Tab-separated table of C-alpha atoms in Angstrom:
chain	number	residue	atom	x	y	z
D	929	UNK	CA	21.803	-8.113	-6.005
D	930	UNK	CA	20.018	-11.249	-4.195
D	931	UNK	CA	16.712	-10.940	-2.784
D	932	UNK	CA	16.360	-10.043	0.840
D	933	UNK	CA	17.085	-12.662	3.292
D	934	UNK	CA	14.881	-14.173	5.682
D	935	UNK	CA	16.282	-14.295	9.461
D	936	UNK	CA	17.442	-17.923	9.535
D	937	UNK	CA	15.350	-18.085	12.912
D	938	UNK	CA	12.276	-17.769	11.290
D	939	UNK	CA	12.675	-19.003	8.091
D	940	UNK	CA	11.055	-22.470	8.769
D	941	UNK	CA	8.110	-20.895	9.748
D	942	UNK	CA	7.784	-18.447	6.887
D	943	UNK	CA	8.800	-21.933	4.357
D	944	UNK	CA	5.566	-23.263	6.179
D	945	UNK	CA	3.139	-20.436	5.954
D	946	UNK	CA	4.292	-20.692	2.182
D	947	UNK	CA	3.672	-23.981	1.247
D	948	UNK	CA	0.333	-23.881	2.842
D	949	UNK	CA	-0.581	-20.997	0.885
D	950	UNK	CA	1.239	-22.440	-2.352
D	951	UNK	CA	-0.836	-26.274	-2.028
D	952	UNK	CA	-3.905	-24.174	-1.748
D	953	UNK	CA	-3.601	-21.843	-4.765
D	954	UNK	CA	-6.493	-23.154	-6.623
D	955	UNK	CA	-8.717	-22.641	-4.408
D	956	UNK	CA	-7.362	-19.233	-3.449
D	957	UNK	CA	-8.133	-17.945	-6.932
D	958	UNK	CA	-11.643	-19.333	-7.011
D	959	UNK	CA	-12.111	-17.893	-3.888
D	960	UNK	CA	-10.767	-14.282	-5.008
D	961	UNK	CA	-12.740	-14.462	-8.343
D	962	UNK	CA	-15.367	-14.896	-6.717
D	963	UNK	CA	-14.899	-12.139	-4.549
D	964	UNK	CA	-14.436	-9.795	-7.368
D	965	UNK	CA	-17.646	-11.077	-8.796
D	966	UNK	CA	-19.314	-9.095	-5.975
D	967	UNK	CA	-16.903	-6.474	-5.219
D	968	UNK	CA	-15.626	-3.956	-7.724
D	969	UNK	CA	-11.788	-3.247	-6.709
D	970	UNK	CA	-10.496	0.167	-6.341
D	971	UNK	CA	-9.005	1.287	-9.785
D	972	UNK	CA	-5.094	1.166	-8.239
D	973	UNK	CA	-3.425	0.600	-4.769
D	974	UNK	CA	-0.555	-0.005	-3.259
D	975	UNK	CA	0.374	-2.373	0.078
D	976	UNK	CA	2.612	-2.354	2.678
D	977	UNK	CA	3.971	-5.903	4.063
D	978	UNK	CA	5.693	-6.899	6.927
D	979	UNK	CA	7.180	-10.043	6.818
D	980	UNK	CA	8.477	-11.718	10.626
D	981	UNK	CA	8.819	-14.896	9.256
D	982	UNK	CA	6.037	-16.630	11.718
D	983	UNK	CA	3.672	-13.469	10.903
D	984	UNK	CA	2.592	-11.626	7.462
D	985	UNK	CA	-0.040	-9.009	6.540
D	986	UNK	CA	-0.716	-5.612	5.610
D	987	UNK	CA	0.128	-2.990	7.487
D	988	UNK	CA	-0.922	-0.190	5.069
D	989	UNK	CA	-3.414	0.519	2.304
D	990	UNK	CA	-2.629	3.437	-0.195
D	991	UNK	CA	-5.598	4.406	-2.921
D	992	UNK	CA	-3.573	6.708	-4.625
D	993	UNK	CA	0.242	5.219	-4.750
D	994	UNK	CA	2.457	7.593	-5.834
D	995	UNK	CA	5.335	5.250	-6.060
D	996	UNK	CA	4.755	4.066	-10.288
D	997	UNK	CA	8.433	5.504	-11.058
D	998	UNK	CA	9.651	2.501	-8.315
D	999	UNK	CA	8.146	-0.314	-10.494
D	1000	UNK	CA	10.398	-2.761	-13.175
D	1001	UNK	CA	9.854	-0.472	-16.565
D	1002	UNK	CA	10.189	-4.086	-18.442
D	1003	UNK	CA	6.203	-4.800	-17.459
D	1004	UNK	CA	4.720	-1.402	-18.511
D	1005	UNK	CA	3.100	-3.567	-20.845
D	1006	UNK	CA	1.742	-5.870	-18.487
D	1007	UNK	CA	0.400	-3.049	-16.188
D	1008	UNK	CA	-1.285	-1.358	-19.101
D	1009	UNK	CA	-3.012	-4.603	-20.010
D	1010	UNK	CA	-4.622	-4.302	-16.285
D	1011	UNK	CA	-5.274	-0.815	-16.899
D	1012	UNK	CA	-7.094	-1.691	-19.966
D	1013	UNK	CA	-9.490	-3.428	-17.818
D	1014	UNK	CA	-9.700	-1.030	-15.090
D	1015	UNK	CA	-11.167	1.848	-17.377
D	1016	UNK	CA	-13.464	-0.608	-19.770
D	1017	UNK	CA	-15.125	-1.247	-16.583
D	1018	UNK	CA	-15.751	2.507	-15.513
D	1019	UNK	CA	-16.186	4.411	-18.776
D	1020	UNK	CA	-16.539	1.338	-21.332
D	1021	UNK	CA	-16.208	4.010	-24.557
D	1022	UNK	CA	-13.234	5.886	-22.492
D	1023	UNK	CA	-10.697	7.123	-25.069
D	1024	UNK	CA	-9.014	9.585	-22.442
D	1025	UNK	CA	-8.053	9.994	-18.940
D	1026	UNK	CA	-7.892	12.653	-16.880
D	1027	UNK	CA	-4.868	12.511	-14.123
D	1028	UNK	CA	-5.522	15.057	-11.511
D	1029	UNK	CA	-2.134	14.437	-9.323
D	1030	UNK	CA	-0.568	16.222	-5.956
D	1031	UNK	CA	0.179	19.843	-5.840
D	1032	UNK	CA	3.727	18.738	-5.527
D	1033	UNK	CA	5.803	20.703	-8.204
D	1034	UNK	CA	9.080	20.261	-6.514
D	1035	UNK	CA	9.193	16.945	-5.655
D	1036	UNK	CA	10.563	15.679	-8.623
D	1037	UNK	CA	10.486	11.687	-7.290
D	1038	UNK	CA	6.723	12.603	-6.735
D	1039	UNK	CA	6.506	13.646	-10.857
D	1040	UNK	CA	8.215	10.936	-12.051
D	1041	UNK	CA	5.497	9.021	-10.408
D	1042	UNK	CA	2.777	10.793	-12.534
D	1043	UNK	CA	5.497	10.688	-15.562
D	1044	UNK	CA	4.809	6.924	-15.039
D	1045	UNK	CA	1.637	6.491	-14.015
D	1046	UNK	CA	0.607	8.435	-17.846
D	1047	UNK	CA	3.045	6.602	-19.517
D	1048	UNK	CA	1.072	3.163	-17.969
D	1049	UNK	CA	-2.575	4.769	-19.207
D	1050	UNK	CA	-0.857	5.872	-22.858
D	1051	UNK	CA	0.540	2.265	-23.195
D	1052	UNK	CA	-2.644	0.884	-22.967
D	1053	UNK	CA	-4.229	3.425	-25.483
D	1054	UNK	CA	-5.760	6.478	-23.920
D	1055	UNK	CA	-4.996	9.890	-24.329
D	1056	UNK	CA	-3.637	11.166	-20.983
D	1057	UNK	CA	-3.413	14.666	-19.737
D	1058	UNK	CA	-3.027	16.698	-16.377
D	1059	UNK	CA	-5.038	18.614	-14.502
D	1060	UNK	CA	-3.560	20.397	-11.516
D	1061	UNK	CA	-5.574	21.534	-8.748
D	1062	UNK	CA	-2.700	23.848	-7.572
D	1063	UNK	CA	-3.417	27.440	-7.471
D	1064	UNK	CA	-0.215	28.207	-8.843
D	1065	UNK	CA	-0.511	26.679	-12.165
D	1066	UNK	CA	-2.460	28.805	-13.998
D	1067	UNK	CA	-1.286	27.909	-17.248
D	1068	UNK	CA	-0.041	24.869	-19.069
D	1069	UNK	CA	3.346	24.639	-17.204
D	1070	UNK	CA	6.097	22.256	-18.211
D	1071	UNK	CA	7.947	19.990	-15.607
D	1072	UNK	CA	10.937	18.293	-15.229
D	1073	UNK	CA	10.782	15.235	-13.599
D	1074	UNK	CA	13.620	13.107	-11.127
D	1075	UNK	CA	15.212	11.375	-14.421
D	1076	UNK	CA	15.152	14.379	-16.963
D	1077	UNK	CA	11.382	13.554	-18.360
D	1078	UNK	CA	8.805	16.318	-18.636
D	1079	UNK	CA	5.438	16.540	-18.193
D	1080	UNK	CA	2.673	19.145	-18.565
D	1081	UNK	CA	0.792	20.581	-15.800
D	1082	UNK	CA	-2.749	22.477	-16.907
D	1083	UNK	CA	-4.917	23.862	-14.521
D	1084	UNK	CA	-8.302	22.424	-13.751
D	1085	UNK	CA	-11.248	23.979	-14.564
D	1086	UNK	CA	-15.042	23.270	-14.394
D	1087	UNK	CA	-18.212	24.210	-16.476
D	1088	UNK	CA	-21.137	23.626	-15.066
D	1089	UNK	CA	-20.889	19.689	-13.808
D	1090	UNK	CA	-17.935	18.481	-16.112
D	1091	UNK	CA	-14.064	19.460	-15.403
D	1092	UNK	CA	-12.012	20.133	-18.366
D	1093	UNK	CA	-8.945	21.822	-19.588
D	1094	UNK	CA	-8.807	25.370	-21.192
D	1095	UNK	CA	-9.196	23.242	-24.553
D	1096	UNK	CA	-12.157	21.456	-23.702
D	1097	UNK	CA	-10.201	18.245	-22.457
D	1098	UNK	CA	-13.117	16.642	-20.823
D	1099	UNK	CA	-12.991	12.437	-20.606
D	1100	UNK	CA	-15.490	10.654	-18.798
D	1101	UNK	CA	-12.948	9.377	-16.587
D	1102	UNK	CA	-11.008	11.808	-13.983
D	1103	UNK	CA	-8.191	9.593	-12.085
D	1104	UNK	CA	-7.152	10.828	-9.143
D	1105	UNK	CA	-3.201	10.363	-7.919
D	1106	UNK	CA	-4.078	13.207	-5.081
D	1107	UNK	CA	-5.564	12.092	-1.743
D	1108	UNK	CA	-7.531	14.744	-0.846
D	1109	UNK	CA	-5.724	15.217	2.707
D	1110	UNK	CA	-6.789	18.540	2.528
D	1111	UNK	CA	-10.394	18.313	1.772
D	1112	UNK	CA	-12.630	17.609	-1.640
D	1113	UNK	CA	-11.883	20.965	-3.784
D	1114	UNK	CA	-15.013	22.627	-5.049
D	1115	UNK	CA	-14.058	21.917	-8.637
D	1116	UNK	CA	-14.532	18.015	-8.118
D	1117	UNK	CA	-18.046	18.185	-6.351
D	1118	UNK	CA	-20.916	16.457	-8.021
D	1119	UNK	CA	-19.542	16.539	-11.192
D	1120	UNK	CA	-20.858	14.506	-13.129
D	1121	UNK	CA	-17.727	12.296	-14.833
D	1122	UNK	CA	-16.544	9.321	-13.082
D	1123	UNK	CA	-14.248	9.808	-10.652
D	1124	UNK	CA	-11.903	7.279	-9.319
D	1125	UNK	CA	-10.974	6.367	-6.401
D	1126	UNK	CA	-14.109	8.064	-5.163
D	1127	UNK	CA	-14.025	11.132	-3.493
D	1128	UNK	CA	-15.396	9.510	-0.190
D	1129	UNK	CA	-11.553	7.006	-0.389
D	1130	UNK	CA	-9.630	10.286	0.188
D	1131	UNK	CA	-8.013	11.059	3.549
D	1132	UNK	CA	-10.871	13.580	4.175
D	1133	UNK	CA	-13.123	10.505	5.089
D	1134	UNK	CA	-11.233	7.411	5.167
D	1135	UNK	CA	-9.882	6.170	8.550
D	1136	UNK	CA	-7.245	3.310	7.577
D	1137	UNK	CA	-9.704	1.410	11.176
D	1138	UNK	CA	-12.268	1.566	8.645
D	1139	UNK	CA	-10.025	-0.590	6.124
D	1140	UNK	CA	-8.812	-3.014	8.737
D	1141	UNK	CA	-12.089	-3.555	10.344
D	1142	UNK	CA	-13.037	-4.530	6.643
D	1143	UNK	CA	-9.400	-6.734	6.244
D	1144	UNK	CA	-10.416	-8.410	9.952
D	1145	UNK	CA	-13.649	-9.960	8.102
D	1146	UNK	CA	-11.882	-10.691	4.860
D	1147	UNK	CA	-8.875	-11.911	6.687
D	1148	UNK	CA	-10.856	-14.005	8.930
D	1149	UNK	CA	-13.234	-16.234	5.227
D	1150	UNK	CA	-9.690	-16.506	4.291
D	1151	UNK	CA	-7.948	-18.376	6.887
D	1152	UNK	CA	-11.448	-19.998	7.707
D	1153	UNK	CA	-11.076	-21.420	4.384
D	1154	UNK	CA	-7.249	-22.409	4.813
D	1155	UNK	CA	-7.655	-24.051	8.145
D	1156	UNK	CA	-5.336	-21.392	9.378
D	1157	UNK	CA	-5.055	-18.814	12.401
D	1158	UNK	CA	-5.944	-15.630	11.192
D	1159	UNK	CA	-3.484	-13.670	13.723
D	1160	UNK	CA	-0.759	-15.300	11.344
D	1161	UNK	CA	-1.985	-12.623	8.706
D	1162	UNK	CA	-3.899	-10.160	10.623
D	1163	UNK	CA	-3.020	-7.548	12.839
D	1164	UNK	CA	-4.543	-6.135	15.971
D	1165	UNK	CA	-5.749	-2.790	15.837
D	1166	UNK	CA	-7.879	-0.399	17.982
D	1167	UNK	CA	-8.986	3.140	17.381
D	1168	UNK	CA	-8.820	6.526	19.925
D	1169	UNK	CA	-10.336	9.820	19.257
D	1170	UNK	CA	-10.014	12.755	21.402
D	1171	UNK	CA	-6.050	13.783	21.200
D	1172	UNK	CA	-4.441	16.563	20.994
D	1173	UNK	CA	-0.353	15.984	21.480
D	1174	UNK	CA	0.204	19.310	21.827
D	1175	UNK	CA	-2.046	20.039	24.866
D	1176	UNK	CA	-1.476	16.348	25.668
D	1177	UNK	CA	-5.053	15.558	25.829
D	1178	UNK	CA	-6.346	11.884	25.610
D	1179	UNK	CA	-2.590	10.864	26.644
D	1180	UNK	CA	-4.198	8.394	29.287
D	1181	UNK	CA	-6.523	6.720	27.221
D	1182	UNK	CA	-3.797	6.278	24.113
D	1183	UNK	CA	-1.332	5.001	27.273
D	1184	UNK	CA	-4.196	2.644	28.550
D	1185	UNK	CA	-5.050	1.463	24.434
D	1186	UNK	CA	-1.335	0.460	23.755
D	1187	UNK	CA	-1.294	-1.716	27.364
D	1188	UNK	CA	-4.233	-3.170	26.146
D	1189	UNK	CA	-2.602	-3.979	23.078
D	1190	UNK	CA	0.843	-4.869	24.226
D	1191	UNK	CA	-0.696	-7.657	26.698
D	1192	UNK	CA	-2.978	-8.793	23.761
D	1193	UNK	CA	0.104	-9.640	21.434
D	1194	UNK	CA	2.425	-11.173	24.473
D	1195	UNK	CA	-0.832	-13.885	25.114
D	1196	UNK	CA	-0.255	-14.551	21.515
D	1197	UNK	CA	3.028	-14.620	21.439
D	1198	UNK	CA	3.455	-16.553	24.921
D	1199	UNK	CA	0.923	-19.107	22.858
D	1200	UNK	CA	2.591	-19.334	20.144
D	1201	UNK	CA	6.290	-19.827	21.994
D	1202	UNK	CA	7.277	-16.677	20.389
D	1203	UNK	CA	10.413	-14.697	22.664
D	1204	UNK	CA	9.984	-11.485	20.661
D	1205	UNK	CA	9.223	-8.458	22.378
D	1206	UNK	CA	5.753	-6.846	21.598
D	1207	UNK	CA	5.412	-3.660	20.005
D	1208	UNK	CA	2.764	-1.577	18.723
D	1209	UNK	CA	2.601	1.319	16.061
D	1210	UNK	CA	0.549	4.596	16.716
D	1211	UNK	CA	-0.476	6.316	13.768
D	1212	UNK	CA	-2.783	8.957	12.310
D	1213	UNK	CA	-6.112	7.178	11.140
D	1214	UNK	CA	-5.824	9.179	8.322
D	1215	UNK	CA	-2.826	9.950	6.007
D	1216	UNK	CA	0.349	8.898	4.129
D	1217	UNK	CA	3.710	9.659	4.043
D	1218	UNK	CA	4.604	7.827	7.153
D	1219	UNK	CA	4.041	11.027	9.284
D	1220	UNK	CA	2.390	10.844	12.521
D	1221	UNK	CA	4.150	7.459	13.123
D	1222	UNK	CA	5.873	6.171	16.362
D	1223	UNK	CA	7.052	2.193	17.565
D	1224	UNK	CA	6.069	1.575	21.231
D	1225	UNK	CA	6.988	-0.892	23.707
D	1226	UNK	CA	5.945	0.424	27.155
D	1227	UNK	CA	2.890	2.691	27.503
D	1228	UNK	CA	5.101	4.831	29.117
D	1229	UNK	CA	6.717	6.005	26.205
D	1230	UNK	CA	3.169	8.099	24.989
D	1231	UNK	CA	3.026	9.546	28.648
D	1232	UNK	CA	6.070	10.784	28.440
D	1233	UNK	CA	6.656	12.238	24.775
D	1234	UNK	CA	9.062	15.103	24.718
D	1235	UNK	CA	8.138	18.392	22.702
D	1236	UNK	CA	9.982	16.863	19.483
D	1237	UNK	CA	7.540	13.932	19.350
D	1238	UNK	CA	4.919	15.644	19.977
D	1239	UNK	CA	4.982	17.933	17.633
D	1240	UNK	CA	5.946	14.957	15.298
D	1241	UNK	CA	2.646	13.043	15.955
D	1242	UNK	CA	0.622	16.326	15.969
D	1243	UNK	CA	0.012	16.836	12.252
D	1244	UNK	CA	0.597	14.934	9.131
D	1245	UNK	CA	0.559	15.858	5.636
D	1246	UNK	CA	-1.589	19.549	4.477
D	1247	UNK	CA	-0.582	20.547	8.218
D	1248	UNK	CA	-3.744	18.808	9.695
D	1249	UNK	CA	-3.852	18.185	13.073
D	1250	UNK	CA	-4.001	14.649	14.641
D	1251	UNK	CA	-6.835	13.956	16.606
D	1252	UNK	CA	-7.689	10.065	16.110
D	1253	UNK	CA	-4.728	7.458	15.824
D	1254	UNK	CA	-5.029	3.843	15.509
D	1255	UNK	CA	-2.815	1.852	17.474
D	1256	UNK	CA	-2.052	-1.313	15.584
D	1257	UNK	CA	0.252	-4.302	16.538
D	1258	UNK	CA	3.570	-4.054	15.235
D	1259	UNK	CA	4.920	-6.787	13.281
D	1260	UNK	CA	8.662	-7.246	12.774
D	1261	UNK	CA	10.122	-7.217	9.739
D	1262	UNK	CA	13.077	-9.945	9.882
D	1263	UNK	CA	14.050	-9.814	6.153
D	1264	UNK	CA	17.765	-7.785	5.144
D	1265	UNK	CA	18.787	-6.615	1.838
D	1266	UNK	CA	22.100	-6.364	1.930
D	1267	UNK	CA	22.415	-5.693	5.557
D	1268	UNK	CA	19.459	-3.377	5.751
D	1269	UNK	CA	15.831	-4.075	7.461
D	1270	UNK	CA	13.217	-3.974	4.021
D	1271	UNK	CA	9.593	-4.362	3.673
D	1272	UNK	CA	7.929	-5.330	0.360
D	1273	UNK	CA	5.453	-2.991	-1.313
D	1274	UNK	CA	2.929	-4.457	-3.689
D	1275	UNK	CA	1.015	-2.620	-6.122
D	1276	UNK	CA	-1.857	-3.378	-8.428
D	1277	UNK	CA	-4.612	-2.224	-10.548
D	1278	UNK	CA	-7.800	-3.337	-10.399
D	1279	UNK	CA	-8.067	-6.741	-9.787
D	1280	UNK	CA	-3.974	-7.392	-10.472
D	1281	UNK	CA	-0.869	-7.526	-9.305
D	1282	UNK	CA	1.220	-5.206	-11.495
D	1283	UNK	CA	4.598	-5.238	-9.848
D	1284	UNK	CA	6.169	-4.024	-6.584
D	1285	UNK	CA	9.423	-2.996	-4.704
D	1286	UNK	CA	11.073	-3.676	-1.703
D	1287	UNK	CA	11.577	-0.497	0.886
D	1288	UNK	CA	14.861	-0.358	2.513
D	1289	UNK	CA	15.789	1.586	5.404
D	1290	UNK	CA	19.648	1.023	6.431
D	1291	UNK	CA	19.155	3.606	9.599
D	1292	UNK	CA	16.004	1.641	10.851
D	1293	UNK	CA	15.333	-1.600	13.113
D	1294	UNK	CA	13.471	-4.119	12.557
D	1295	UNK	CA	10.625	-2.465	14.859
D	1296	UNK	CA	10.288	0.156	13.186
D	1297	UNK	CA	8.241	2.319	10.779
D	1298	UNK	CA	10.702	2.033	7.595
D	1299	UNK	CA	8.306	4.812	5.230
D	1300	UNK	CA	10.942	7.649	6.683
D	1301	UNK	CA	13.417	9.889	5.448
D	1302	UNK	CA	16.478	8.128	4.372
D	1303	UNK	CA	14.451	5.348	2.940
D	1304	UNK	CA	15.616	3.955	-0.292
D	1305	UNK	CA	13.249	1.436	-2.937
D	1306	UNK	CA	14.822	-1.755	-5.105
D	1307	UNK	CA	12.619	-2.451	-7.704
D	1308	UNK	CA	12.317	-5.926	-8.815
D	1309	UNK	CA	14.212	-6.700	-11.239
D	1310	UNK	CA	17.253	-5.531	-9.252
D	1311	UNK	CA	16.455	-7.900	-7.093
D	1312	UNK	CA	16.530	-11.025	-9.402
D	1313	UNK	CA	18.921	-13.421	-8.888
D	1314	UNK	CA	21.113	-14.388	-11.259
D	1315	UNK	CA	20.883	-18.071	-12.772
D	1316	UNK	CA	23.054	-20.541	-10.592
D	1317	UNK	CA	23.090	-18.334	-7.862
D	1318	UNK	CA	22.396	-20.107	-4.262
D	1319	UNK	CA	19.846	-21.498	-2.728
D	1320	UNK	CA	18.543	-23.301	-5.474
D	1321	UNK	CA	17.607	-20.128	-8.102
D	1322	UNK	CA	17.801	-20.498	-11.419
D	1323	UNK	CA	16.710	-19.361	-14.757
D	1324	UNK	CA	13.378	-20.617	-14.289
D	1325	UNK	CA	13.267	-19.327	-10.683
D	1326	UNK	CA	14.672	-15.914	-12.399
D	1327	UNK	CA	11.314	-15.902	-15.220
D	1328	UNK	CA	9.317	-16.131	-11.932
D	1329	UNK	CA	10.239	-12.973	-9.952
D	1330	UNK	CA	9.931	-11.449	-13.398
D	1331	UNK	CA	6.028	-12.702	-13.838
D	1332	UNK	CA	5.309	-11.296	-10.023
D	1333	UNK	CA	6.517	-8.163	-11.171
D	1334	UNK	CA	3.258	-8.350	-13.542
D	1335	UNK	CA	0.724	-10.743	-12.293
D	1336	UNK	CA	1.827	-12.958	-9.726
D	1337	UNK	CA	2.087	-16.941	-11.342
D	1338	UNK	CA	3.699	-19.118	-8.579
D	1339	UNK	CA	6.266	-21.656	-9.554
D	1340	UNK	CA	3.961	-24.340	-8.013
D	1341	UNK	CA	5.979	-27.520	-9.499
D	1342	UNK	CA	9.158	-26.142	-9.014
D	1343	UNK	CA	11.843	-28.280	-8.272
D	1344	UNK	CA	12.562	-26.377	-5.059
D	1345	UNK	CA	9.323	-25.657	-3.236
D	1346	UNK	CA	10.588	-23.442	-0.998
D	1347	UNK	CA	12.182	-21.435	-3.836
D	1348	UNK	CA	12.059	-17.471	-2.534
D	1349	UNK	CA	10.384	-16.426	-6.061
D	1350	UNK	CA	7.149	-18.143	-4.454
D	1351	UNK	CA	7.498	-15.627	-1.597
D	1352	UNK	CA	6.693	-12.978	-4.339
D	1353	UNK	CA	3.219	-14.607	-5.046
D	1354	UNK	CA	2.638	-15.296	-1.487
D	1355	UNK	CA	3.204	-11.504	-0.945
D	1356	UNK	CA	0.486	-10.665	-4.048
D	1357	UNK	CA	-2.099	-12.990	-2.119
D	1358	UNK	CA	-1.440	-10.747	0.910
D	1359	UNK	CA	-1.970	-7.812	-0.789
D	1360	UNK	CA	-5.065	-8.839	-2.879
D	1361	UNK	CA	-6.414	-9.464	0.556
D	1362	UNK	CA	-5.896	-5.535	1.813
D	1363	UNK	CA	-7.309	-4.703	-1.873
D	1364	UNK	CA	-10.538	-6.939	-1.272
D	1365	UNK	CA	-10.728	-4.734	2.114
D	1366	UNK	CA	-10.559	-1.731	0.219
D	1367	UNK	CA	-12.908	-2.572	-1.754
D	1368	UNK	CA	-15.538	-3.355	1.251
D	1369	UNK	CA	-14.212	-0.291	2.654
D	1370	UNK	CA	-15.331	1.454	0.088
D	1371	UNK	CA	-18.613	-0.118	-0.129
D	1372	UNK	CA	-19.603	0.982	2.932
D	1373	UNK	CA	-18.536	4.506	2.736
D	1374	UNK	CA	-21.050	4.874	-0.090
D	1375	UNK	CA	-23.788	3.711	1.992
């Protein structure tokens, strides 16, 4: 299996945008040590890109990816190392963690996430257990996971301002691989154990606006500092309260937002000679899954929304109901695996790129939301090219892809500059970005 392929028509552009990124990797590392100098990162996350070739960023920020079981199982060693560091610099004396995932029992995809996400934490030498919020567990219950694993689900309990299991299990550190979308439980209030991400980075709170009014000023020091437009990595966004889809109240002002938007992106696009057609995605502000999502290309098409897509954008995840969306500019994703539209997803922990996957949708175009049903992921090292395949790749080339899929080294003095396994740390840099934006984010939330 070959990596995905870039649309020929934009390829020169995206070899560009590479090799300015690429010459200025130096300084792109002093500049992000720095950053985390002042900024603590969020313990984990996950990134969506979208790649059009003349156009790259981050469409999507996850805290708590639940997508570990989609990562190359060769670098669980690597990851660990950057766990390591992520709990040494929360609970320095941490022997233990405490996982406190999803109340999903029967999606077994979902536990072989967690199964993964332990085995990560136990590789790099804590003690790892499970503490289930869901009411339904009220015993040590054993699960079987997607691939025939098992893991052990324990309720959560608290005394006084410490949560433990029935045994005592109490670390200092409590992990949390559950966003909260339906509110902070009792039984994680003011305790007084670190908890991580913070309760205030759960859905409950966080408005992905928030995060990409924090990536608009990290995006903007970064391609200050590269001599670059910043609309080459950075979306446009707005926000709109006041909806209800069912009632169909705010529909003007959501129809009026996306024209806004829509004649925003063809200036750009008209400036930058690009004959794409301009779309914009309208989203919950808060929530995962890819529900509450819909591609637009006339503001007609939110006047008009039949009963089935309005009842699609009216709740999301927990069955809350939508009231604020953001409406962000849609960027086209113009790279194929084998045929199909895909989308890379980059995840890391704490400051590091630990690996990633590419998202493939073969029912999907390339304007549209590919986290949907039918959705399938290629983890890395199925994606490796073989040595002496085309387009230059070879062994070395091969050792490359392999090193993204732990920290992201470049193959700087390559032989073939425009090699694709320099895409991969192009994509990390991208990524690190909507981290660093997290991390502000977060910052601010805490007041």
């Amino acid at each position: 299996m070959s990596l995905p392929v870039m649309s020929s028509a934009y390829l020169t552009q995206l070899q560009e945008f590479e090799r300015k990124i690429l010459s200025n990797q130096t300084k792109i590392e002093a500049w992000f040590r720095q950053q985390w100098a002042q900024h603590k990162p969020p313990f984990y996350g996950s990134v969506d890109i979208r790649n059009a070739g003349y156009k790259m960023a981050s469409i999507d920020m996850n805290l708590f990816p639940g997508g570990f079981n989609n990562l190359n199982p060769n670098f669980i060693q690597l990851a660990a190392h950057a766990a390591q560091d992520a709990v040494e610099r929360s609970c320095p004396q941490a022997k233990s963690v405490l996982i406190v995932p999803e109340n999903h029992t029967r999606n077994t995809f979902y536990l072989q996430n967690v199964y993964a996400l332990a085995n990560i934490l136990r590789s790099a030498g804590f003690e790892v257990r499970l503490g289930s919020l869901n009411p339904e567990i009220t015993e040590a219950t054993e699960f079987e996971t997607a691939l025939g694993d098992k893991i052990l689900l324990e309720p959560l309990q608290r005394t006084r301002g410490r949560v433990h299991l029935a045994d005592g299990f109490s670390p200092c550190l409590v992990l949390l691989n559950n966003d909260l979308s339906g509110g902070v439980p009792e039984v994680l209030q003011g305790i007084n154990q670190t908890v991580l991400p913070p309760l205030h980075g759960g859905w409950t709170t966080r408005r992905k606006t928030a995060h990409f009014a924090a990536y608009e000023r990290v995006a903007a020091e970064f391609a200050e500092m590269l001599d670059i437009d910043v609309w080459h990595i950075n979306p446009y966004f707005e926000q709109i309260s006041g909806l209800d889809f069912q009632e169909r109240e705010g529909e003007d002002a959501l129809a009026e937002a996306v024209e806004r938007m829509l004649a925003k992106i063809q200036t750009k696009y008209d400036e930058k000679g690009i004959a794409d057609k301009p779309f914009v995605i309208v989203k919950a502000d808060a929530g995962t899954y890819g529900m509450g999502v819909m591609s637009v290309k006339s503001a007609d098409e939110v006047r008009g929304l039949n009963r089935k897509n309005r009842n699609k954008m009216a709740k999301i995840k927990e069955g809350l109901e939508v009231s604020e969306v953001i409406v962000q500019e849609g960027i086209y994703t113009y790279e194929t695996l084998n045929g199909a539209v895909s989308e890379p997803v980059v995840y890391m922990i704490d400051r590091f790129v630990v690996g990633g996957f590419f998202r493939v949708h073969e029912g999907r175009g390339t304007d549209e939301n590919l986290n949907a049903t039918g959705m399938s992921f290629v983890p890395l090292n199925q994606a490796i090219p073989v040595a002496g395949a085309e387009n230059g790749s070879d062994e070395r080339c091969k050792r490359i892809f392999a090193q993204w899929d732990s920290l992201g080294v470049p193959q700087t003095d390559s032989a073939n500059p425009d090699c694709e396994c320099n895409r991969l740390y192009v994509y990390g840099v991208m990524a690190r970005l909507s981290l660093l934006a997290a991390s502000l984010e977060l910052e601010q939330a805490a007041g």
